[in-house]
XYZ file of N, CA, C and O in Angstrom:
788
model
N 15.610 -6.078 -13.718
C 14.328 -5.585 -13.266
C 13.793 -4.576 -14.267
O 14.510 -3.694 -14.701
N 12.539 -4.701 -14.649
C 11.983 -3.800 -15.646
C 10.942 -2.880 -15.025
O 10.335 -3.210 -14.011
N 10.706 -1.692 -15.625
C 9.776 -0.736 -15.060
C 8.363 -1.265 -14.857
O 7.656 -0.796 -13.978
N 7.936 -2.243 -15.655
C 6.569 -2.732 -15.506
C 6.369 -3.511 -14.215
O 5.254 -3.858 -13.854
N 7.454 -3.784 -13.475
C 7.314 -4.468 -12.196
C 6.840 -3.527 -11.101
O 6.506 -3.948 -10.007
N 6.827 -2.218 -11.385
C 6.467 -1.237 -10.364
C 5.098 -1.522 -9.753
O 4.864 -1.253 -8.588
N 4.181 -2.076 -10.563
C 2.840 -2.317 -10.056
C 2.762 -3.555 -9.181
O 1.789 -3.737 -8.461
N 3.741 -4.423 -9.264
C 3.623 -5.695 -8.573
C 4.695 -5.954 -7.528
O 4.572 -6.891 -6.764
N 5.740 -5.160 -7.485
C 6.790 -5.384 -6.489
C 6.874 -4.206 -5.531
O 6.553 -3.067 -5.875
N 7.319 -4.518 -4.326
C 7.305 -3.548 -3.242
C 8.595 -3.635 -2.437
O 9.096 -4.723 -2.169
N 9.150 -2.491 -2.086
C 10.255 -2.417 -1.124
C 9.724 -1.680 0.103
O 9.260 -0.541 -0.011
N 9.770 -2.343 1.251
C 9.310 -1.720 2.495
C 10.505 -1.572 3.424
O 11.164 -2.563 3.758
N 10.787 -0.342 3.818
C 11.913 -0.029 4.695
C 11.375 0.261 6.093
O 10.658 1.249 6.300
N 11.704 -0.585 7.042
C 11.356 -0.354 8.444
C 12.546 0.350 9.089
O 13.662 -0.179 9.068
N 12.316 1.540 9.667
C 13.438 2.305 10.198
C 13.049 3.016 11.492
O 11.872 3.107 11.847
N 14.069 3.508 12.193
C 13.855 4.218 13.456
C 15.027 3.974 14.389
O 16.017 3.336 14.025
N 14.922 4.494 15.600
C 15.983 4.342 16.594
C 16.066 2.896 17.077
O 15.139 2.109 16.901
N 17.182 2.554 17.708
C 17.321 1.205 18.251
C 16.232 0.960 19.296
O 15.782 1.878 19.976
N 15.817 -0.296 19.394
C 14.795 -0.746 20.347
C 13.439 -0.104 20.099
O 12.590 -0.072 20.986
N 13.238 0.406 18.881
C 11.936 0.991 18.537
C 10.932 -0.075 18.120
O 9.787 0.242 17.834
N 11.358 -1.322 18.081
C 10.477 -2.412 17.691
C 10.464 -2.685 16.200
O 9.708 -3.517 15.717
N 11.345 -2.004 15.474
C 11.316 -2.124 14.012
C 11.665 -3.529 13.541
O 11.039 -4.043 12.610
N 12.649 -4.161 14.147
C 13.064 -5.487 13.673
C 12.009 -6.542 13.967
O 11.724 -7.408 13.130
N 11.418 -6.477 15.139
C 10.368 -7.432 15.500
C 9.199 -7.299 14.533
O 8.693 -8.302 13.991
N 8.784 -6.064 14.275
C 7.657 -5.833 13.388
C 8.009 -6.144 11.939
O 7.217 -6.768 11.215
N 9.200 -5.726 11.515
C 9.619 -5.959 10.126
C 9.679 -7.447 9.815
O 9.204 -7.901 8.763
N 10.252 -8.204 10.721
C 10.370 -9.648 10.493
C 9.004 -10.311 10.466
O 8.725 -11.170 9.616
N 8.121 -9.902 11.381
C 6.780 -10.481 11.427
C 5.999 -10.152 10.157
O 5.308 -11.006 9.593
N 6.135 -8.905 9.685
C 5.410 -8.501 8.475
C 5.967 -9.233 7.248
O 5.211 -9.677 6.381
N 7.297 -9.362 7.189
C 7.922 -10.079 6.072
C 7.486 -11.544 6.052
O 7.185 -12.100 4.987
N 7.441 -12.165 7.217
C 7.017 -13.568 7.288
C 5.562 -13.719 6.873
O 5.206 -14.668 6.153
N 4.721 -12.789 7.284
C 3.306 -12.861 6.934
C 3.110 -12.825 5.419
O 2.272 -13.550 4.880
N 3.914 -11.989 4.741
C 3.751 -11.825 3.297
C 4.770 -12.621 2.478
O 4.800 -12.512 1.258
N 5.614 -13.378 3.176
C 6.630 -14.221 2.522
C 7.568 -13.378 1.653
O 7.924 -13.774 0.547
N 7.957 -12.247 2.193
C 8.932 -11.385 1.533
C 10.325 -11.695 2.068
O 10.486 -11.926 3.272
N 11.346 -11.684 1.223
C 12.720 -11.756 1.742
C 12.947 -10.605 2.731
O 12.472 -9.487 2.506
N 13.677 -10.913 3.798
C 13.884 -9.959 4.888
C 15.381 -9.767 5.109
O 16.111 -10.742 5.272
N 15.815 -8.506 5.107
C 17.232 -8.195 5.300
C 17.385 -7.201 6.443
O 16.742 -6.152 6.459
N 18.250 -7.554 7.372
C 18.459 -6.779 8.590
C 19.902 -6.277 8.632
O 20.839 -7.061 8.427
N 20.096 -4.997 8.901
C 21.452 -4.434 8.876
C 22.368 -5.051 9.923
O 23.570 -5.204 9.675
N 21.835 -5.414 11.085
C 22.687 -6.028 12.117
C 23.238 -7.365 11.633
O 24.414 -7.678 11.836
N 22.375 -8.140 10.986
C 22.794 -9.449 10.472
C 23.784 -9.271 9.323
O 24.849 -9.909 9.287
N 23.454 -8.407 8.380
C 24.316 -8.197 7.213
C 25.671 -7.647 7.631
O 26.721 -8.079 7.129
N 25.677 -6.711 8.561
C 26.932 -6.130 9.054
C 27.865 -7.211 9.578
O 29.062 -7.238 9.278
N 27.321 -8.134 10.363
C 28.154 -9.184 10.947
C 28.541 -10.243 9.910
O 29.649 -10.784 9.962
N 27.647 -10.498 8.972
C 28.005 -11.428 7.888
C 29.195 -10.889 7.105
O 30.102 -11.651 6.742
N 29.195 -9.598 6.831
C 30.299 -8.987 6.096
C 31.624 -9.125 6.848
O 32.692 -9.202 6.239
N 31.528 -9.173 8.183
C 32.724 -9.300 9.025
C 33.072 -10.752 9.320
O 34.040 -11.028 10.043
N 32.277 -11.686 8.782
C 32.538 -13.101 9.035
C 32.145 -13.545 10.423
O 32.683 -14.525 10.948
N 31.166 -12.858 11.022
C 30.734 -13.171 12.385
C 29.351 -13.812 12.373
O 28.565 -13.609 11.440
N 29.048 -14.571 13.428
C 27.688 -15.058 13.625
C 26.811 -13.872 14.000
O 27.257 -12.936 14.662
N 25.549 -13.942 13.592
C 24.640 -12.818 13.855
C 24.512 -12.511 15.340
O 24.387 -11.344 15.734
N 24.567 -13.546 16.186
C 24.382 -13.337 17.618
C 25.691 -13.074 18.366
O 25.694 -12.937 19.585
N 26.810 -13.004 17.631
C 28.099 -12.747 18.284
C 28.189 -11.270 18.664
O 28.167 -10.403 17.792
N 28.278 -10.958 19.962
C 28.258 -9.549 20.370
C 29.535 -8.806 19.986
O 30.633 -9.355 20.050
N 29.370 -7.573 19.572
C 30.487 -6.674 19.289
C 30.143 -5.336 19.925
O 29.504 -4.486 19.320
N 30.528 -5.193 21.180
C 30.151 -4.004 21.947
C 31.127 -2.867 21.675
O 31.908 -2.449 22.531
N 31.078 -2.363 20.458
C 31.966 -1.294 20.016
C 31.493 0.053 20.570
O 30.307 0.252 20.828
N 32.416 0.982 20.706
C 32.050 2.350 21.055
C 31.281 2.957 19.889
O 31.376 2.489 18.748
N 30.516 3.999 20.167
C 29.726 4.666 19.129
C 30.629 5.090 17.971
O 31.649 5.732 18.155
N 30.268 4.634 16.763
C 31.005 5.036 15.572
C 32.353 4.383 15.388
O 33.164 4.841 14.581
N 32.604 3.282 16.093
C 33.899 2.613 16.010
C 33.740 1.179 15.492
O 32.662 0.595 15.541
N 34.848 0.604 15.027
C 34.860 -0.805 14.614
C 33.822 -1.107 13.547
O 33.764 -0.438 12.517
N 32.981 -2.112 13.812
C 31.933 -2.483 12.863
C 30.917 -1.369 12.660
O 30.136 -1.410 11.708
N 30.930 -0.403 13.564
C 29.947 0.682 13.497
C 30.566 1.998 13.046
O 29.933 3.051 13.131
N 31.775 1.916 12.528
C 32.414 3.103 11.946
C 31.646 3.494 10.682
O 31.049 2.644 10.018
N 31.657 4.770 10.328
C 30.885 5.222 9.155
C 31.169 4.437 7.879
O 30.234 4.102 7.140
N 32.427 4.112 7.628
C 32.762 3.399 6.384
C 32.144 2.001 6.374
O 31.647 1.536 5.333
N 32.148 1.332 7.520
C 31.586 -0.016 7.577
C 30.062 0.032 7.509
O 29.424 -0.837 6.919
N 29.505 1.069 8.106
C 28.055 1.254 8.027
C 27.635 1.482 6.583
O 26.646 0.920 6.101
N 28.392 2.285 5.850
C 28.098 2.542 4.433
C 28.162 1.239 3.636
O 27.307 0.962 2.793
N 29.172 0.413 3.923
C 29.312 -0.884 3.264
C 28.098 -1.761 3.545
O 27.580 -2.449 2.657
N 27.637 -1.721 4.785
C 26.480 -2.517 5.188
C 25.231 -2.106 4.417
O 24.498 -2.951 3.886
N 24.991 -0.817 4.334
C 23.786 -0.342 3.648
C 23.862 -0.561 2.135
O 22.840 -0.804 1.488
N 25.061 -0.512 1.584
C 25.217 -0.855 0.163
C 24.895 -2.326 -0.057
O 24.264 -2.693 -1.060
N 25.325 -3.179 0.870
C 25.029 -4.604 0.765
C 23.530 -4.851 0.851
O 22.986 -5.732 0.156
N 22.835 -4.078 1.668
C 21.377 -4.211 1.764
C 20.722 -3.915 0.419
O 19.814 -4.632 -0.023
N 21.185 -2.866 -0.250
C 20.639 -2.513 -1.567
C 20.902 -3.620 -2.585
O 20.031 -3.960 -3.385
N 22.097 -4.181 -2.533
C 22.453 -5.252 -3.464
C 21.585 -6.486 -3.235
O 21.073 -7.091 -4.187
N 21.401 -6.858 -1.968
C 20.579 -8.027 -1.652
C 19.137 -7.825 -2.108
O 18.518 -8.737 -2.668
N 18.622 -6.627 -1.895
C 17.251 -6.341 -2.314
C 17.117 -6.416 -3.828
O 16.162 -7.005 -4.355
N 18.075 -5.827 -4.541
C 18.026 -5.838 -6.009
C 18.109 -7.264 -6.541
O 17.412 -7.627 -7.502
N 18.965 -8.081 -5.932
C 19.088 -9.474 -6.367
C 17.782 -10.231 -6.162
O 17.358 -11.014 -7.018
N 17.124 -9.992 -5.028
C 15.853 -10.666 -4.764
C 14.775 -10.223 -5.745
O 14.021 -11.037 -6.285
N 14.713 -8.921 -6.009
C 13.674 -8.375 -6.881
C 13.893 -8.724 -8.349
O 12.981 -8.567 -9.166
N 15.096 -9.177 -8.690
C 15.345 -9.613 -10.070
C 14.514 -10.835 -10.425
O 14.314 -11.141 -11.596
N 14.019 -11.537 -9.414
C 13.154 -12.690 -9.622
C 11.704 -12.198 -9.673
O 11.183 -11.697 -8.666
N 11.037 -12.300 -10.806
C 9.665 -11.779 -10.911
C 8.672 -12.482 -9.993
O 7.577 -11.966 -9.754
N 9.057 -13.636 -9.453
C 8.171 -14.327 -8.522
C 8.197 -13.693 -7.130
O 7.346 -13.998 -6.289
N 9.178 -12.828 -6.873
C 9.298 -12.160 -5.572
C 8.428 -10.908 -5.586
O 8.658 -9.982 -6.367
N 7.420 -10.892 -4.723
C 6.476 -9.765 -4.692
C 7.084 -8.523 -4.054
O 6.650 -7.403 -4.332
N 8.072 -8.702 -3.194
C 8.682 -7.550 -2.554
C 9.733 -7.970 -1.551
O 9.930 -9.168 -1.309
N 10.406 -6.984 -0.975
C 11.424 -7.242 0.038
C 11.227 -6.286 1.203
O 10.637 -5.215 1.053
N 11.751 -6.692 2.353
C 11.734 -5.855 3.551
C 13.163 -5.537 3.941
O 14.007 -6.439 4.068
N 13.453 -4.253 4.114
C 14.748 -3.787 4.592
C 14.562 -3.251 6.002
O 13.684 -2.420 6.250
N 15.394 -3.718 6.922
C 15.256 -3.382 8.342
C 16.568 -2.807 8.858
O 17.582 -3.495 8.902
N 16.540 -1.536 9.233
C 17.723 -0.883 9.785
C 17.353 0.483 10.314
O 16.215 0.932 10.154
N 18.302 1.168 10.913
C 17.964 2.482 11.466
C 17.644 3.492 10.368
O 16.784 4.344 10.541
N 18.340 3.408 9.241
C 18.136 4.363 8.139
C 17.914 5.758 8.713
O 16.983 6.469 8.329
N 18.822 6.136 9.631
C 18.607 7.367 10.384
C 19.016 8.633 9.646
O 18.670 9.732 10.071
N 19.685 8.487 8.519
C 20.061 9.679 7.758
C 19.233 9.801 6.489
O 18.827 8.803 5.889
N 18.990 11.026 6.086
C 18.287 11.266 4.827
C 19.064 10.647 3.670
O 18.476 10.139 2.715
N 20.395 10.708 3.777
C 21.235 10.165 2.716
C 20.986 8.693 2.465
O 20.890 8.266 1.305
N 20.868 7.898 3.530
C 20.620 6.462 3.360
C 19.230 6.208 2.795
O 19.038 5.339 1.945
N 18.262 6.969 3.259
C 16.902 6.801 2.720
C 16.852 7.233 1.257
O 16.185 6.597 0.430
N 17.567 8.295 0.930
C 17.605 8.763 -0.463
C 18.227 7.723 -1.388
O 17.826 7.589 -2.546
N 19.215 6.984 -0.887
C 19.849 5.960 -1.717
C 18.850 4.861 -2.076
O 18.832 4.363 -3.209
N 18.021 4.486 -1.121
C 16.986 3.480 -1.410
C 16.060 4.007 -2.503
O 15.740 3.311 -3.478
N 15.646 5.242 -2.355
C 14.730 5.830 -3.340
C 15.397 5.955 -4.709
O 14.766 5.677 -5.739
N 16.642 6.345 -4.729
C 17.336 6.510 -6.013
C 17.472 5.184 -6.748
O 17.299 5.111 -7.969
N 17.770 4.119 -6.009
C 17.970 2.811 -6.636
C 16.655 2.201 -7.120
O 16.582 1.620 -8.205
N 15.583 2.355 -6.323
C 14.373 1.587 -6.599
C 13.150 2.380 -7.055
O 12.200 1.791 -7.571
N 13.150 3.686 -6.907
C 11.904 4.438 -7.073
C 11.293 4.325 -8.468
O 10.072 4.331 -8.615
N 12.104 4.209 -9.499
C 11.564 4.112 -10.855
C 11.206 2.682 -11.241
O 10.690 2.447 -12.342
N 11.467 1.743 -10.340
C 11.290 0.326 -10.678
C 10.187 -0.365 -9.894
O 9.529 -1.262 -10.412
N 10.026 0.026 -8.637
C 9.059 -0.645 -7.764
C 8.366 0.404 -6.890
O 8.732 1.575 -6.896
N 7.380 -0.046 -6.142
C 6.745 0.811 -5.146
C 7.571 0.766 -3.868
O 7.981 -0.306 -3.425
N 7.826 1.936 -3.280
C 8.615 2.013 -2.041
C 7.744 2.575 -0.933
O 7.007 3.546 -1.131
N 7.831 1.953 0.238
C 7.152 2.460 1.425
C 8.129 2.448 2.590
O 8.929 1.518 2.736
N 8.083 3.488 3.398
C 8.901 3.576 4.610
C 7.979 3.470 5.821
O 6.930 4.128 5.871
N 8.379 2.637 6.788
C 7.620 2.482 8.022
C 8.506 2.973 9.161
O 9.516 2.337 9.502
N 8.147 4.111 9.715
C 8.932 4.751 10.781
C 8.416 4.242 12.119
O 7.318 4.568 12.538
N 9.222 3.411 12.781
C 8.829 2.782 14.037
C 9.309 3.613 15.224
O 10.447 4.093 15.241
N 8.447 3.751 16.213
C 8.822 4.525 17.407
C 8.094 3.963 18.613
O 7.146 3.177 18.493
N 8.553 4.383 19.794
C 7.900 4.028 21.052
C 8.453 4.941 22.134
O 9.428 5.667 21.910
N 7.869 4.910 23.313
C 8.322 5.746 24.412
C 9.650 5.261 24.993
O 10.030 4.100 24.833
N 10.337 6.157 25.700
C 11.665 5.815 26.244
C 11.614 4.722 27.295
O 12.561 3.942 27.404
N 10.548 4.643 28.078
C 10.459 3.575 29.071
C 10.380 2.213 28.382
O 10.947 1.229 28.858
N 9.701 2.177 27.254
C 9.619 0.937 26.474
C 10.997 0.604 25.902
O 11.423 -0.553 25.913
N 11.704 1.627 25.406
C 13.064 1.420 24.888
C 13.955 0.820 25.963
O 14.677 -0.159 25.727
N 13.916 1.388 27.176
C 14.752 0.893 28.281
C 14.436 -0.565 28.598
O 15.342 -1.383 28.794
N 13.165 -0.886 28.641
C 12.767 -2.262 28.950
C 13.226 -3.221 27.859
O 13.727 -4.320 28.149
N 13.098 -2.802 26.611
C 13.519 -3.665 25.507
C 15.031 -3.854 25.498
O 15.518 -4.955 25.226
N 15.784 -2.801 25.783
C 17.241 -2.916 25.814
C 17.691 -3.828 26.946
O 18.643 -4.598 26.793
N 17.020 -3.754 28.094
C 17.363 -4.620 29.230
C 17.098 -6.079 28.881
O 17.914 -6.965 29.178
N 15.974 -6.334 28.222
C 15.647 -7.700 27.815
C 16.656 -8.209 26.795
O 17.102 -9.356 26.859
N 17.044 -7.344 25.869
C 18.004 -7.715 24.829
C 19.359 -8.047 25.446
O 20.027 -8.995 25.015
N 19.782 -7.266 26.440
C 21.089 -7.470 27.073
C 21.180 -8.841 27.745
O 22.272 -9.406 27.871
N 20.029 -9.374 28.155
C 20.014 -10.671 28.835
C 19.807 -11.837 27.870
O 19.823 -12.995 28.291
N 19.635 -11.535 26.588
C 19.351 -12.577 25.596
C 20.632 -12.959 24.846
O 21.165 -12.165 24.073
N 21.133 -14.188 25.047
C 22.375 -14.593 24.375
C 22.240 -14.720 22.860
O 23.241 -14.749 22.144
N 21.016 -14.784 22.366
C 20.799 -14.908 20.924
C 20.467 -13.576 20.254
O 20.167 -13.544 19.056
N 20.535 -12.503 21.006
C 20.215 -11.190 20.434
C 21.201 -10.844 19.322
O 22.398 -11.112 19.426
N 20.688 -10.247 18.270
C 21.509 -9.875 17.116
C 22.063 -8.467 17.261
O 23.225 -8.197 16.960
N 21.219 -7.556 17.733
C 21.631 -6.150 17.832
C 22.592 -5.931 18.992
O 22.483 -6.552 20.047
N 23.552 -5.023 18.787
C 24.479 -4.625 19.850
C 24.053 -3.295 20.481
O 24.830 -2.650 21.176
N 22.820 -2.873 20.219
C 22.333 -1.587 20.713
C 22.308 -1.516 22.235
O 21.950 -2.479 22.911
N 22.710 -0.374 22.775
C 22.702 -0.111 24.210
C 22.153 1.285 24.455
O 21.977 2.067 23.519
N 21.910 1.617 25.722
C 21.299 2.900 26.061
C 22.111 4.082 25.543
O 21.556 5.034 24.996
N 23.432 4.015 25.664
C 24.254 5.137 25.199
C 24.174 5.311 23.683
O 24.257 6.431 23.164
N 23.981 4.200 22.983
C 23.833 4.288 21.530
C 22.466 4.879 21.189
O 22.341 5.695 20.264
N 21.457 4.502 21.951
C 20.134 5.091 21.755
C 20.196 6.606 21.923
O 19.653 7.353 21.097
N 20.874 7.055 22.979
C 20.971 8.495 23.227
C 21.706 9.207 22.089
O 21.323 10.311 21.682
N 22.752 8.562 21.574
C 23.483 9.145 20.445
C 22.586 9.218 19.211
O 22.537 10.254 18.529
N 21.870 8.128 18.928
C 20.974 8.126 17.771
C 19.883 9.182 17.922
O 19.503 9.836 16.936
N 19.401 9.346 19.132
C 18.345 10.333 19.373
C 18.812 11.737 18.995
O 18.034 12.552 18.490
N 20.099 12.000 19.225
C 20.659 13.324 18.907
C 20.941 13.486 17.417
O 20.876 14.595 16.891
N 21.262 12.393 16.740
C 21.717 12.500 15.349
C 20.663 12.086 14.318
O 20.863 12.310 13.123
N 19.567 11.493 14.766
C 18.536 11.011 13.844
C 17.974 12.162 13.016
O 17.608 13.212 13.552
N 17.919 11.973 11.708
C 17.375 12.985 10.799
C 15.938 12.611 10.456
O 15.693 11.592 9.820
N 15.019 13.440 10.899
C 13.604 13.133 10.714
C 13.250 13.090 9.227
O 13.794 13.865 8.434
N 12.356 12.193 8.855
C 12.116 11.913 7.432
C 11.175 12.912 6.748
O 10.264 12.527 6.016
N 11.427 14.197 6.948
C 10.562 15.185 6.319
C 10.829 15.325 4.826
O 10.127 16.049 4.125
N 11.848 14.596 4.331
C 12.124 14.616 2.891
C 11.247 13.638 2.125
O 11.156 13.698 0.899
N 10.591 12.731 2.833
C 9.791 11.708 2.165
C 8.446 12.278 1.725
O 7.793 12.997 2.486
N 8.021 11.943 0.515
C 6.740 12.447 0.023
C 5.575 11.970 0.887
O 5.632 10.897 1.492
N 4.533 12.763 0.909
C 3.325 12.372 1.640
C 2.822 11.046 1.096
O 2.776 10.821 -0.098
N 2.481 10.161 1.996
C 1.984 8.854 1.579
C 3.051 7.790 1.448
O 2.729 6.609 1.391
N 4.336 8.197 1.411
C 5.387 7.193 1.271
C 5.927 6.746 2.625
O 6.618 5.732 2.716
N 5.602 7.480 3.685
C 6.110 7.151 5.022
C 4.952 7.005 6.002
O 4.117 7.900 6.127
N 4.907 5.868 6.664
C 3.903 5.602 7.685
C 4.594 5.550 9.046
O 5.537 4.784 9.223
N 4.148 6.366 9.991
C 4.715 6.307 11.348
C 3.832 5.411 12.203
O 2.601 5.496 12.140
N 4.470 4.541 12.993
C 3.701 3.592 13.784
C 4.329 3.430 15.165
O 5.543 3.315 15.302
N 3.488 3.475 16.194
C 3.922 3.237 17.568
C 3.880 1.732 17.792
O 2.821 1.104 17.669
N 5.030 1.147 18.104
C 5.121 -0.315 18.180
C 4.720 -0.886 19.536
O 4.820 -2.097 19.746
N 4.278 -0.048 20.453
C 3.909 -0.537 21.781
C 2.454 -1.010 21.793
O 1.654 -0.601 22.623
N 2.132 -1.868 20.845
C 0.817 -2.485 20.746
C 1.014 -3.936 20.337
O 2.087 -4.311 19.851
N -0.001 -4.772 20.499
C 0.131 -6.182 20.086
C 0.501 -6.290 18.615
O 0.010 -5.526 17.779
N 1.344 -7.257 18.304
C 1.856 -7.375 16.944
C 0.737 -7.605 15.929
O 0.788 -7.097 14.800
N -0.296 -8.333 16.302
C -1.397 -8.563 15.378
C -2.097 -7.276 14.987
O -2.460 -7.083 13.811
N -2.274 -6.391 15.942
C -2.887 -5.088 15.675
C -2.003 -4.286 14.724
O -2.488 -3.657 13.774
N -0.685 -4.312 14.975
C 0.249 -3.562 14.144
C 0.293 -4.105 12.715
O 0.334 -3.337 11.750
N 0.279 -5.416 12.587
C 0.315 -6.015 11.247
C -0.934 -5.656 10.445
O -0.846 -5.326 9.258
N -2.071 -5.695 11.085
C -3.312 -5.327 10.392
C -3.281 -3.867 9.975
O -3.702 -3.509 8.868
N -2.773 -3.009 10.867
C -2.697 -1.588 10.551
C -1.761 -1.339 9.373
O -2.052 -0.540 8.484
N -0.633 -2.052 9.375
C 0.315 -1.895 8.270
C -0.279 -2.381 6.959
O -0.081 -1.766 5.912
N -0.987 -3.483 6.997
C -1.595 -4.005 5.776
C -2.560 -2.985 5.172
O -2.617 -2.830 3.951
N -3.291 -2.309 6.027
C -4.206 -1.295 5.512
C -3.430 -0.103 4.953
O -3.744 0.419 3.882
N -2.394 0.307 5.686
C -1.615 1.482 5.268
C -0.805 1.208 4.011
O -0.609 2.103 3.180
N -0.321 -0.008 3.868
C 0.538 -0.348 2.747
C -0.211 -1.105 1.651
O 0.369 -1.894 0.916
N -1.507 -0.905 1.599
C -2.329 -1.577 0.610
C -1.724 -1.394 -0.789
O -1.446 -0.303 -1.231
N -1.469 -2.534 -1.437
C -0.804 -2.502 -2.733
C -1.086 -3.801 -3.461
O -1.364 -4.834 -2.839
N -1.028 -3.763 -4.767
C -1.226 -4.992 -5.534
C -0.191 -6.040 -5.181
O -0.412 -7.233 -5.300
N 1.003 -5.570 -4.732
C 2.061 -6.523 -4.365
C 1.642 -7.380 -3.185
O 2.075 -8.523 -3.049
N 0.779 -6.846 -2.307
C 0.407 -7.591 -1.117
C -0.589 -8.705 -1.429
O -0.719 -9.645 -0.659
N -1.293 -8.594 -2.515
C -2.327 -9.580 -2.808
C -1.876 -10.623 -3.822
O -2.653 -11.444 -4.258
N -0.602 -10.578 -4.176
C -0.107 -11.571 -5.149
C -0.088 -12.954 -4.560
O 0.130 -13.125 -3.388
């Protein structure tokens, strides 16, 4: 990847607490723009040799969700993104995960900031919406995420707010609106030459 790609390639990181709507929105936005899409839940299970929809109801911070495995997962996300962006025909990539620590967000910036344009989309919604989404997910046999209410509460306590991100690099969006409205809003907020390729 060469520095002159900065004007034409984009890395968009959709992040936030579980059930914030980030994966639904990230996937829809990636499909609209035909960007490769990488999701931490899927990558985590691929690394473990599991099907994406195979449930692993681990305790907080245990098993597949232990810090060391989480670090491995996020490193794999960076590798997948870099491999995709090595192709000049790829206008950009979408990374979808909680990215709840400044450290994980900083790693994305350190790897890509001098090479491409980076945007962070901070997804959020009210707790009643979170509860409803988690209940729906629990009843879906094809659900990828293993997120549950107790994990949401833990993330709520440990989430590091993105005040380290420069002005203009982070867009906060409430996902409790129709997806078409959200996609249009994101397109305006993330206006870039990469989007019009």
